[in-house]
JSON list of C-alpha atoms in Angstrom, two decimals:
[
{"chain": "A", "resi": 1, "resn": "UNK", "atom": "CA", "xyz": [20.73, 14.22, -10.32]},
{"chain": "A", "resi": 2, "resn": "UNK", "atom": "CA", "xyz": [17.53, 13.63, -8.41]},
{"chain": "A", "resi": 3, "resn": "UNK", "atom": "CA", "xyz": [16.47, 11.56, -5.76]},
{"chain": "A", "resi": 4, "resn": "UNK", "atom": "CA", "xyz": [13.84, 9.91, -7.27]},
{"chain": "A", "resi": 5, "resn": "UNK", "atom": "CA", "xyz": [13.67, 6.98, -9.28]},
{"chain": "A", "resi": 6, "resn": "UNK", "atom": "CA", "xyz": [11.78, 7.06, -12.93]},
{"chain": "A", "resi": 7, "resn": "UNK", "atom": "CA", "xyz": [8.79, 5.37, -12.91]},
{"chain": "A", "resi": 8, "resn": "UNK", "atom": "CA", "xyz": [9.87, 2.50, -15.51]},
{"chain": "A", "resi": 9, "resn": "UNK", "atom": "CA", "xyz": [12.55, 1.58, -13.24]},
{"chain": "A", "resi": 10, "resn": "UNK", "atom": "CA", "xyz": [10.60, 1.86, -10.18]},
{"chain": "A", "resi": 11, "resn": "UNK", "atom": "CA", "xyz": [8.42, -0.32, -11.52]},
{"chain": "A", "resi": 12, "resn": "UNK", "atom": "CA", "xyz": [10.72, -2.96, -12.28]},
{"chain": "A", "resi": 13, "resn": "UNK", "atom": "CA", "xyz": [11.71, -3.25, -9.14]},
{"chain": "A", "resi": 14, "resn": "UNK", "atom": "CA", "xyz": [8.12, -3.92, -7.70]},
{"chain": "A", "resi": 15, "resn": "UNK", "atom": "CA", "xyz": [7.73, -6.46, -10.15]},
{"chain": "A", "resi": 16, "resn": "UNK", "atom": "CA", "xyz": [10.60, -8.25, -8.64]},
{"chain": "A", "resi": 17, "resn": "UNK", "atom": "CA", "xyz": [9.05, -8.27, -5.06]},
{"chain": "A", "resi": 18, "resn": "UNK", "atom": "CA", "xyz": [11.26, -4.53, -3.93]},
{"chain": "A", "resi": 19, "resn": "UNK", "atom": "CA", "xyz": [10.03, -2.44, -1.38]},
{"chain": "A", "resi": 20, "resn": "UNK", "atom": "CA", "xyz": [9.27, 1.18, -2.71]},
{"chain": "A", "resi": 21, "resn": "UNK", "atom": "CA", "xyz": [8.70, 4.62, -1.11]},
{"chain": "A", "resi": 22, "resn": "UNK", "atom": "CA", "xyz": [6.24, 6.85, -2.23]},
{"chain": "A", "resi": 23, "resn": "UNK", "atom": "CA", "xyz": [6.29, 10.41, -1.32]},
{"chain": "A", "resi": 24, "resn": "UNK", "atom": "CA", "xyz": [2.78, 11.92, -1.66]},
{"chain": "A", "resi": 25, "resn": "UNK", "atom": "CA", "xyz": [2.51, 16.34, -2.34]},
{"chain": "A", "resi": 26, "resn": "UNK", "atom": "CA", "xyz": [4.24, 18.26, 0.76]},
{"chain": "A", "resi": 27, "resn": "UNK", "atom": "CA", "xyz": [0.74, 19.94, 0.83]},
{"chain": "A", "resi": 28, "resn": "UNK", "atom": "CA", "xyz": [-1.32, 17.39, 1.46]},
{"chain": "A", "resi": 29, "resn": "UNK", "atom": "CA", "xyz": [0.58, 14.77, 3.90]},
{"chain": "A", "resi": 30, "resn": "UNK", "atom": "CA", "xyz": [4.15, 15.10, 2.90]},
{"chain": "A", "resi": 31, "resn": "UNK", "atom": "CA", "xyz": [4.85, 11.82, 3.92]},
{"chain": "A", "resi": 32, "resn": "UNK", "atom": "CA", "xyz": [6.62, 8.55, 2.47]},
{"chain": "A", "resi": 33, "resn": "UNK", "atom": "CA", "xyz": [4.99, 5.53, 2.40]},
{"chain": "A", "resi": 34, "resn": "UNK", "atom": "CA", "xyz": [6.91, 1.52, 1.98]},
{"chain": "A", "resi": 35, "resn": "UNK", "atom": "CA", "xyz": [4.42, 0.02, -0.67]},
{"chain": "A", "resi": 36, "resn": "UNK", "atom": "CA", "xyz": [4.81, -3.70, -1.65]},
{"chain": "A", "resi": 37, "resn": "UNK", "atom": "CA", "xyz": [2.87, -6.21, -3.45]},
{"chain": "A", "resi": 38, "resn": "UNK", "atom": "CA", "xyz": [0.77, -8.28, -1.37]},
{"chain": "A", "resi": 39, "resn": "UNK", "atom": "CA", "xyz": [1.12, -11.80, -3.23]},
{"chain": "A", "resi": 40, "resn": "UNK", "atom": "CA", "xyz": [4.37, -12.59, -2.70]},
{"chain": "A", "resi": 41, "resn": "UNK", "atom": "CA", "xyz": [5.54, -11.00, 0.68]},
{"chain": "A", "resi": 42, "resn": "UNK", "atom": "CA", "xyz": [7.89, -12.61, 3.16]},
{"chain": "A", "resi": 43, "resn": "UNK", "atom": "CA", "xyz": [7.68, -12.39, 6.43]},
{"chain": "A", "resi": 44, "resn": "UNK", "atom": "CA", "xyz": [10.58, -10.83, 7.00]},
{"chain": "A", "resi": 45, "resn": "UNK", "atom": "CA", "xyz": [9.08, -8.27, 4.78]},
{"chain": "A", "resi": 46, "resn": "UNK", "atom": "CA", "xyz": [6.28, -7.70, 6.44]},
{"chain": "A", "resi": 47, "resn": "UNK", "atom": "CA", "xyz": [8.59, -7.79, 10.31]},
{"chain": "A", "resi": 48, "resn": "UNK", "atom": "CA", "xyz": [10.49, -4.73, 8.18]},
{"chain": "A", "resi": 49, "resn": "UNK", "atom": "CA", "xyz": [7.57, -2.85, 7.15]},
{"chain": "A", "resi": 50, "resn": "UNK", "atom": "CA", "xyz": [6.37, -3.30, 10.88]},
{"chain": "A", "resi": 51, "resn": "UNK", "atom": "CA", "xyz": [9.54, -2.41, 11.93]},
{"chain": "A", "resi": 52, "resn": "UNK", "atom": "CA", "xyz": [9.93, 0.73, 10.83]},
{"chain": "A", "resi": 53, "resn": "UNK", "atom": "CA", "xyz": [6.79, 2.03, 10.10]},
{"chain": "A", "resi": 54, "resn": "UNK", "atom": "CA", "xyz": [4.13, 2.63, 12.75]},
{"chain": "A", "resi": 55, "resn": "UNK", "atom": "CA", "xyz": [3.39, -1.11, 12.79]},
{"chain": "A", "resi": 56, "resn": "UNK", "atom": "CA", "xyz": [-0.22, 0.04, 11.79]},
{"chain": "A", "resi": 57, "resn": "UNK", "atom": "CA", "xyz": [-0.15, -1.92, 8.00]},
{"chain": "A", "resi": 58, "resn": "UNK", "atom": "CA", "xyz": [-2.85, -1.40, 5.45]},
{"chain": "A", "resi": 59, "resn": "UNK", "atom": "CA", "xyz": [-3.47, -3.51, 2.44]},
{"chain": "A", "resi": 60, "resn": "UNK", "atom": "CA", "xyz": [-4.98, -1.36, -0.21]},
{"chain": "A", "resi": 61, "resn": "UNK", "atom": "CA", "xyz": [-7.25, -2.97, -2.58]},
{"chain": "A", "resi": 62, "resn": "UNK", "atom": "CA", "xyz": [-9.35, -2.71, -5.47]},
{"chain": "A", "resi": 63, "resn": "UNK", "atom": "CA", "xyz": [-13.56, -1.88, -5.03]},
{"chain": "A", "resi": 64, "resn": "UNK", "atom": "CA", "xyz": [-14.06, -4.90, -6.54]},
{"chain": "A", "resi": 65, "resn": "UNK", "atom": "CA", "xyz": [-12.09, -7.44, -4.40]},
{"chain": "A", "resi": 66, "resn": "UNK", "atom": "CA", "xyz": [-13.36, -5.34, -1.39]},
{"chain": "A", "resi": 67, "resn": "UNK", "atom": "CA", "xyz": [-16.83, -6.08, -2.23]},
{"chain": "A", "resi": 68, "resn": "UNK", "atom": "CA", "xyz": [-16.03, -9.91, -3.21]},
{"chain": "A", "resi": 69, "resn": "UNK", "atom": "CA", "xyz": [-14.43, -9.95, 0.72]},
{"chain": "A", "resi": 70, "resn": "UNK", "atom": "CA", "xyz": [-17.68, -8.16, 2.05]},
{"chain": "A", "resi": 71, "resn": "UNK", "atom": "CA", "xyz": [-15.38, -5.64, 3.42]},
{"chain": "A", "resi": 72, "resn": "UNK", "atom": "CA", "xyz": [-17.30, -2.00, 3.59]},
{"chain": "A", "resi": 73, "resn": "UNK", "atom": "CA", "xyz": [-15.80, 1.28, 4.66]},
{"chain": "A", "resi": 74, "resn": "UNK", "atom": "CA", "xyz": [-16.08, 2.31, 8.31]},
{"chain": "A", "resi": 75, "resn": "UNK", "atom": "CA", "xyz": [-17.79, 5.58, 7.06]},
{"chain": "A", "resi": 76, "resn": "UNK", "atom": "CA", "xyz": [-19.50, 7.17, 4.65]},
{"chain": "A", "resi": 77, "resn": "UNK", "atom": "CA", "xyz": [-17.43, 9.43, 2.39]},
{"chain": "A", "resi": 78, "resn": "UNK", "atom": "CA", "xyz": [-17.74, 10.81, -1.05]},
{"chain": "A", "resi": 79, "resn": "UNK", "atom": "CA", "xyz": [-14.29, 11.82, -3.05]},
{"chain": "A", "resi": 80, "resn": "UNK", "atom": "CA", "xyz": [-14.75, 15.34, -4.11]},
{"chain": "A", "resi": 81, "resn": "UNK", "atom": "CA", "xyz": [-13.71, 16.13, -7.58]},
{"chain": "A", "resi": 82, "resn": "UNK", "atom": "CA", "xyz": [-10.06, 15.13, -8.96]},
{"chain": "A", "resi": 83, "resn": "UNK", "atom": "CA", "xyz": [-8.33, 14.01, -6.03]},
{"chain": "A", "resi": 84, "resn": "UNK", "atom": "CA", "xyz": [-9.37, 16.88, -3.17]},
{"chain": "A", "resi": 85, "resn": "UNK", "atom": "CA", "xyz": [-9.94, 14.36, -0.56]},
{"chain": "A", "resi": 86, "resn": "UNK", "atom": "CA", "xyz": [-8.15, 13.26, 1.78]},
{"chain": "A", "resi": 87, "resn": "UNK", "atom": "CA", "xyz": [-10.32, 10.92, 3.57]},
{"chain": "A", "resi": 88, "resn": "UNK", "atom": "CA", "xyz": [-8.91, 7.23, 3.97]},
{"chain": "A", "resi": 89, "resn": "UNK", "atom": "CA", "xyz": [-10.94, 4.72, 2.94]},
{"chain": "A", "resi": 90, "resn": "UNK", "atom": "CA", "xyz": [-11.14, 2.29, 5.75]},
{"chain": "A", "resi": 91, "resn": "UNK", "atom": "CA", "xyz": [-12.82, -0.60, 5.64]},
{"chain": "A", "resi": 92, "resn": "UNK", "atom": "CA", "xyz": [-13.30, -3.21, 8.90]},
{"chain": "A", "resi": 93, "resn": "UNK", "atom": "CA", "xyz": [-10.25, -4.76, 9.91]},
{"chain": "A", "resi": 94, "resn": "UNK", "atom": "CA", "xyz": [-9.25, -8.21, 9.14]},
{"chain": "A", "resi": 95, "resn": "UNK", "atom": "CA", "xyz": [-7.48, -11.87, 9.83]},
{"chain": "A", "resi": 96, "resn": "UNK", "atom": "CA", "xyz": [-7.14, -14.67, 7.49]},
{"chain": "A", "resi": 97, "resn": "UNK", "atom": "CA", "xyz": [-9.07, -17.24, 9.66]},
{"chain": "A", "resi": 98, "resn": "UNK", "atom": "CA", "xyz": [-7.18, -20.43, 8.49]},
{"chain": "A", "resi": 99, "resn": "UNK", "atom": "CA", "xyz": [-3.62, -20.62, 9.99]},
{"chain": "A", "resi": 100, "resn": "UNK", "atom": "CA", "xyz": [-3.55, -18.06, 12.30]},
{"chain": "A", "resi": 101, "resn": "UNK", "atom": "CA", "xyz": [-2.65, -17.85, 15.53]},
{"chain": "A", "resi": 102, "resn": "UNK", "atom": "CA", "xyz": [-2.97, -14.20, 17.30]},
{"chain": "A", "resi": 103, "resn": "UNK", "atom": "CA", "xyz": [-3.15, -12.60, 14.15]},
{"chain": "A", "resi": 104, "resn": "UNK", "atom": "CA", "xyz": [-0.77, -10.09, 14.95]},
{"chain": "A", "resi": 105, "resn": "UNK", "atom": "CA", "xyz": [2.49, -11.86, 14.23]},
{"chain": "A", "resi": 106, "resn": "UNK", "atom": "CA", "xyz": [4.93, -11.77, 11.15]},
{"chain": "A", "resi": 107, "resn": "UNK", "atom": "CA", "xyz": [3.84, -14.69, 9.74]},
{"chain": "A", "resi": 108, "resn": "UNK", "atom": "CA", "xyz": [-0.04, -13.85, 10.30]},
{"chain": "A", "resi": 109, "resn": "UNK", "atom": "CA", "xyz": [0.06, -10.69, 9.25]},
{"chain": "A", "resi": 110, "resn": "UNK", "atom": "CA", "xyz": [1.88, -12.34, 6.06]},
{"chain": "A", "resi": 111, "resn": "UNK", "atom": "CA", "xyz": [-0.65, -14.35, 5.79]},
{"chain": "A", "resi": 112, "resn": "UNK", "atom": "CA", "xyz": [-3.73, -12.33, 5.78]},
{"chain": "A", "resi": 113, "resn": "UNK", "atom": "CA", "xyz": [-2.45, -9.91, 2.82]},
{"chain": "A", "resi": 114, "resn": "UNK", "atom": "CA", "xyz": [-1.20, -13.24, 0.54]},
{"chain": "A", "resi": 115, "resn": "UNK", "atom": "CA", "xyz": [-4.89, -14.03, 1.10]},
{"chain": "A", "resi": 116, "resn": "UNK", "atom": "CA", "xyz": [-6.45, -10.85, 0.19]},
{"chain": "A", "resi": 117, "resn": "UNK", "atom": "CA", "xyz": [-4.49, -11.02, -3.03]},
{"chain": "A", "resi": 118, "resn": "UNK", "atom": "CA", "xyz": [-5.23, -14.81, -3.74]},
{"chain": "A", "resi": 119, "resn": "UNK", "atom": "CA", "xyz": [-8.83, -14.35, -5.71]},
{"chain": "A", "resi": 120, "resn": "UNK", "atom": "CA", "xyz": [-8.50, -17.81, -6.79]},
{"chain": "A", "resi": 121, "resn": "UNK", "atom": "CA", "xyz": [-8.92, -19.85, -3.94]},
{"chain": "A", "resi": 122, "resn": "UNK", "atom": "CA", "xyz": [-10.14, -17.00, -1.75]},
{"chain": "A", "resi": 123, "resn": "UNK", "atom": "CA", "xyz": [-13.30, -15.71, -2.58]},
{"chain": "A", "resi": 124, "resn": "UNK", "atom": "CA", "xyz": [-15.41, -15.93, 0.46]},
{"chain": "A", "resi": 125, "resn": "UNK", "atom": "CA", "xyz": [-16.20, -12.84, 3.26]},
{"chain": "A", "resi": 126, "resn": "UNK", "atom": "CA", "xyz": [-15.86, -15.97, 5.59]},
{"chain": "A", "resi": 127, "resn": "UNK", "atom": "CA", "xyz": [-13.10, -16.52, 5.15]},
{"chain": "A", "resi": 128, "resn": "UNK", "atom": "CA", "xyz": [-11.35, -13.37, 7.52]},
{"chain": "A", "resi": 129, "resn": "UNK", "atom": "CA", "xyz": [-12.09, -13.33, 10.78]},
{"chain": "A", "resi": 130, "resn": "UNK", "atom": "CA", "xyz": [-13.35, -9.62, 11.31]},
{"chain": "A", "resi": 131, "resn": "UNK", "atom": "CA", "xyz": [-12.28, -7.39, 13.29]},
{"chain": "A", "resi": 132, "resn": "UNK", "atom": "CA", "xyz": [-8.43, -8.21, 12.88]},
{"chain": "A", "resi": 133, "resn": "UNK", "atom": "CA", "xyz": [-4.96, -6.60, 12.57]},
{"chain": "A", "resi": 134, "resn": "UNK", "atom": "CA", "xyz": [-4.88, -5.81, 8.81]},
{"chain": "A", "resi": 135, "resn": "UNK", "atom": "CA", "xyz": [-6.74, -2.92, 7.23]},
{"chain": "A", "resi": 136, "resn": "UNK", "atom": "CA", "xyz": [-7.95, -2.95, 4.04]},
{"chain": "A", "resi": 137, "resn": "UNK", "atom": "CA", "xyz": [-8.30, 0.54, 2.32]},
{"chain": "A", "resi": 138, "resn": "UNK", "atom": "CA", "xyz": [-10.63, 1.13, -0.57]},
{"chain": "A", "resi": 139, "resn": "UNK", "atom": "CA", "xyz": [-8.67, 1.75, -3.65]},
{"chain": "A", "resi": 140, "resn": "UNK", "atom": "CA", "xyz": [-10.74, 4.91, -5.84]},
{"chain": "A", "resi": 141, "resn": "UNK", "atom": "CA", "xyz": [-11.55, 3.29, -9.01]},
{"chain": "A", "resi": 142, "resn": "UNK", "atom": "CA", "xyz": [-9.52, 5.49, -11.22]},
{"chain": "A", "resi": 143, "resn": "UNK", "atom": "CA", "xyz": [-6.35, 5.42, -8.79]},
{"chain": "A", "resi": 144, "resn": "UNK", "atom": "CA", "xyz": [-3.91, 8.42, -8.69]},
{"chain": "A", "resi": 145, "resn": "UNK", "atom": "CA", "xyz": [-5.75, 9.89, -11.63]},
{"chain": "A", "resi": 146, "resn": "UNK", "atom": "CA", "xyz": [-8.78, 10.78, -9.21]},
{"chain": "A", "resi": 147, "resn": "UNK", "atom": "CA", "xyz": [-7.35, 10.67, -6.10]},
{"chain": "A", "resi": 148, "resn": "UNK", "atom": "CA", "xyz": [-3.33, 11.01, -5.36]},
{"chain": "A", "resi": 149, "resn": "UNK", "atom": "CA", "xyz": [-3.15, 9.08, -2.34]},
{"chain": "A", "resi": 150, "resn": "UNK", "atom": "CA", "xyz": [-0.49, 6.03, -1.01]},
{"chain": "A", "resi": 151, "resn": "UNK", "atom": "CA", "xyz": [-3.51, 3.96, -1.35]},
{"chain": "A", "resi": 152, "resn": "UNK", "atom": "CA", "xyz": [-4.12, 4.31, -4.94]},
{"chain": "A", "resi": 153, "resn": "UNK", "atom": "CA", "xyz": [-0.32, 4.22, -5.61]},
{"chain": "A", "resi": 154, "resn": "UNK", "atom": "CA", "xyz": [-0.36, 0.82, -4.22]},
{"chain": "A", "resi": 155, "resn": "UNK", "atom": "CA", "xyz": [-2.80, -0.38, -6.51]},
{"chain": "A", "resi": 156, "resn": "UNK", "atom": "CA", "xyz": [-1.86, 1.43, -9.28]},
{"chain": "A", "resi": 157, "resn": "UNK", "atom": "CA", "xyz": [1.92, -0.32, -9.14]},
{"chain": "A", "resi": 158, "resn": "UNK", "atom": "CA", "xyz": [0.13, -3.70, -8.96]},
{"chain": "A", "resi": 159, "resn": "UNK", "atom": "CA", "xyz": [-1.69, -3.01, -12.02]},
{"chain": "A", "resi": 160, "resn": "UNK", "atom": "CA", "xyz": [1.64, -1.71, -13.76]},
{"chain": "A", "resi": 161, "resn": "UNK", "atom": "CA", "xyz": [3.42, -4.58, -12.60]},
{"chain": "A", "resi": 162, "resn": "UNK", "atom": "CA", "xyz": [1.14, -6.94, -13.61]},
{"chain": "A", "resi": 163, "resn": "UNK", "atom": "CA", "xyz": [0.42, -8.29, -10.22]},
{"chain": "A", "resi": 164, "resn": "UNK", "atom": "CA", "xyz": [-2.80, -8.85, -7.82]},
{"chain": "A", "resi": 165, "resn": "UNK", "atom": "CA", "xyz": [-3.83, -5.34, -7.27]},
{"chain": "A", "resi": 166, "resn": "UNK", "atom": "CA", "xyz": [-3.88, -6.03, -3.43]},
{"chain": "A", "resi": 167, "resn": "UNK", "atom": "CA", "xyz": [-0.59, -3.96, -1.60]},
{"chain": "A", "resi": 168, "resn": "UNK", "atom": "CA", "xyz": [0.87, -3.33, 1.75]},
{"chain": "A", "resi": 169, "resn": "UNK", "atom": "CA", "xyz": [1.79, 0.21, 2.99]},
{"chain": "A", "resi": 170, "resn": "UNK", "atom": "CA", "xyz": [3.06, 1.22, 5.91]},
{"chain": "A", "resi": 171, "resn": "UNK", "atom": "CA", "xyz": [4.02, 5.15, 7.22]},
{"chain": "A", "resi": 172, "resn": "UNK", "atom": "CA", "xyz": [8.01, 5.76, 7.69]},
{"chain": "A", "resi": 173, "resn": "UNK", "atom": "CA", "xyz": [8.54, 6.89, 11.27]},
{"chain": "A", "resi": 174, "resn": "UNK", "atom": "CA", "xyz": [11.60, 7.91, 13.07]},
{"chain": "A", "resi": 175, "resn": "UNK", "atom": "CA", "xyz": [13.03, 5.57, 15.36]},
{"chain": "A", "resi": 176, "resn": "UNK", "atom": "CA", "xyz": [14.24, 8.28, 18.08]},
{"chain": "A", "resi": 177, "resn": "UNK", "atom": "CA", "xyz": [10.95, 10.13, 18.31]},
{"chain": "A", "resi": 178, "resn": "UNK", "atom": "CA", "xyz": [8.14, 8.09, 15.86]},
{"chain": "A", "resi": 179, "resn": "UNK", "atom": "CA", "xyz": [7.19, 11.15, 13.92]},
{"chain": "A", "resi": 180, "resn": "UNK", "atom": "CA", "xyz": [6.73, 10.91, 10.70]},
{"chain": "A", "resi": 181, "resn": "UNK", "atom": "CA", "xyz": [10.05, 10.78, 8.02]},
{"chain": "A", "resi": 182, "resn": "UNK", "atom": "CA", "xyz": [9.77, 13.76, 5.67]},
{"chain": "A", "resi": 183, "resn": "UNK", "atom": "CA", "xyz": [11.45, 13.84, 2.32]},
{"chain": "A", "resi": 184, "resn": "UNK", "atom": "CA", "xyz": [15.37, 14.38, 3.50]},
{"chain": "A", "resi": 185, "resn": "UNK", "atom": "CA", "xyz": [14.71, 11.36, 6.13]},
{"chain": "A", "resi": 186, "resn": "UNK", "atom": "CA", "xyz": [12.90, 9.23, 3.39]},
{"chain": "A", "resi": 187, "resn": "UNK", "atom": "CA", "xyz": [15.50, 9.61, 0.78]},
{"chain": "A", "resi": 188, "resn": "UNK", "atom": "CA", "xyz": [18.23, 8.90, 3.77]},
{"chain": "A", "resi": 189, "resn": "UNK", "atom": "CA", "xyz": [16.68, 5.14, 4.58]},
{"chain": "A", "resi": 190, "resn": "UNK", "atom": "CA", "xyz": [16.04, 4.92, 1.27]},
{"chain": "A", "resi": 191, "resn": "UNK", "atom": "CA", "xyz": [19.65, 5.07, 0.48]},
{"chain": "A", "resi": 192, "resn": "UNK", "atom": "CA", "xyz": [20.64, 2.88, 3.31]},
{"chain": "A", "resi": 193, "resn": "UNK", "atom": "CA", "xyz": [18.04, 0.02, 2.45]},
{"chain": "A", "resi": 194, "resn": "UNK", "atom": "CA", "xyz": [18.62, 0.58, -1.81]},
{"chain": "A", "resi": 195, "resn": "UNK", "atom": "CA", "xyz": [15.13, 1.30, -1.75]},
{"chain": "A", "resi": 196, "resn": "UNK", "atom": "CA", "xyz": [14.20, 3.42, -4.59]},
{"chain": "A", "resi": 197, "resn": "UNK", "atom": "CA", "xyz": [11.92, 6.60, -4.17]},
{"chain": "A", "resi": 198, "resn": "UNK", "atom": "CA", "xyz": [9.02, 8.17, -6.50]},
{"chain": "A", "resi": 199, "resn": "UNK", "atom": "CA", "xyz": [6.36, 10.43, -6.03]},
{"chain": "A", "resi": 200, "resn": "UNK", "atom": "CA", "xyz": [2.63, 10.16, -6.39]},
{"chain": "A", "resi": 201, "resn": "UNK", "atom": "CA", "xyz": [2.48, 12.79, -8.94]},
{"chain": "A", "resi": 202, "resn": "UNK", "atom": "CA", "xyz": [5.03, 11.44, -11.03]},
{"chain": "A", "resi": 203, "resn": "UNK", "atom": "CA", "xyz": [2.90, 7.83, -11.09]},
{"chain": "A", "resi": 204, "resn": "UNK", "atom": "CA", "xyz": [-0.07, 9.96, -12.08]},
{"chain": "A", "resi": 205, "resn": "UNK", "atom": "CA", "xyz": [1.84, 11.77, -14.96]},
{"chain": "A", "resi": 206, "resn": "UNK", "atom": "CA", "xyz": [3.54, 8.22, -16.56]},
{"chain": "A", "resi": 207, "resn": "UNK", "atom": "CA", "xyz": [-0.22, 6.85, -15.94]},
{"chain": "A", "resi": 208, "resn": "UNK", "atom": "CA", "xyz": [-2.29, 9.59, -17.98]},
{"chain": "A", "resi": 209, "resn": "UNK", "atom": "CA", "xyz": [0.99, 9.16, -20.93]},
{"chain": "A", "resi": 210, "resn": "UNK", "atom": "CA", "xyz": [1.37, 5.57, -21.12]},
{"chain": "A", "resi": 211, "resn": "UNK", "atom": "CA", "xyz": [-1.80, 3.77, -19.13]},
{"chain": "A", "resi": 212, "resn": "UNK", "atom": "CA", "xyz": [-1.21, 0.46, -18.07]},
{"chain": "A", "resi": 213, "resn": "UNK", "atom": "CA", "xyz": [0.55, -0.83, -20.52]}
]
């Protein structure tokens, strides 16, 4: 039986607001990632991602809310054919300026991704106070297809799910030593927390057969 979850079922369970880990290639980072859906995290969501992660949370996003947001990268980078870089698109750091008190809290950190997401009634670069304590990262246009990376996994379920592509990732660490959780240790907490596992290249296989559908 293996560890990892089908990607139907997987995505099920991000529809209905479920954590996820997503294991990218053991030869490029061989790590596992939590990915959620921005729009409707809790806080105590976000204080578990925190938790036991390295408390450094992204919010991967799509080019075109990025751009809406005013949010460039931090550097200049080209991707490199199908999905040979590994260069993380960064873009400047960011608070949602209405509500927030340090920025760095639960609840503000909450915040600030339910605000990326919200394209309705935020739409303004003015919004986010900049620098902050939430990174966005620049989604590649064609997701896992182009570039198999947590980021574009995290958009890529959004789309699947039929949610705002806006997500928040976070790298599993060990609590004894804070180095990174490899597969065995990912598939352990996974277990613990019924937190289902898939891989990046198994997304990118049920995306070239079925699209997003």
């Amino acid at each position: 039986m293996s560890i990892f979850s089908d990607i139907k079922t997987a995505i099920e369970d991000f529809k209905q607001n479920k954590f996820l880990i997503v294991m990218d290639d053991e030869n490029r980072e061989n790590e596992g990632d939590l990915i959620i859906a921005a729009e409707n995290l809790t806080s105590l969501q976000m204080a578990f991602i925190v938790r036991y992660s390295s408390g450094y949370i992204c919010a991967p996003l799509s080019n075109k809310r990025a751009d809406q947001l005013d949010l460039p990268l931090l550097t200049s980078f080209e991707y490199k054919g199908s999905g040979d870089s590994k260069a993380t698109p960064y873009t400047i750091s960011v608070d949602f300026r209405e509500g927030s008190t340090t920025g760095i809290s639960a609840s503000d950190r909450t915040l600030t991704v339910q605000k990326l997401a919200d394209d309705v009634t935020v739409t303004e670069p003015e919004q986010f106070i900049k620098p902050g304590h939430i990174v966005p990262l620049r989604a590649h246009d064609n997701g896992v297809l182009s570039r198999r990376g947590h980021t574009e996994a995290a958009v890529d379920l959004c789309k699947l799910a039929k949610l705002k592509e806006v997500g928040v990732i976070g790298e599993l660490v060990r609590e004894d030593d804070g180095e990174m959780m490899r597969l065995k240790e990912c598939q352990e907490f996974g277990a613990k927390y019924g937190i289902k596992l898939i891989t990046v290249e198994a997304l990118a296989a049920y995306i070239k057969e079925n699209g997003y559908n």
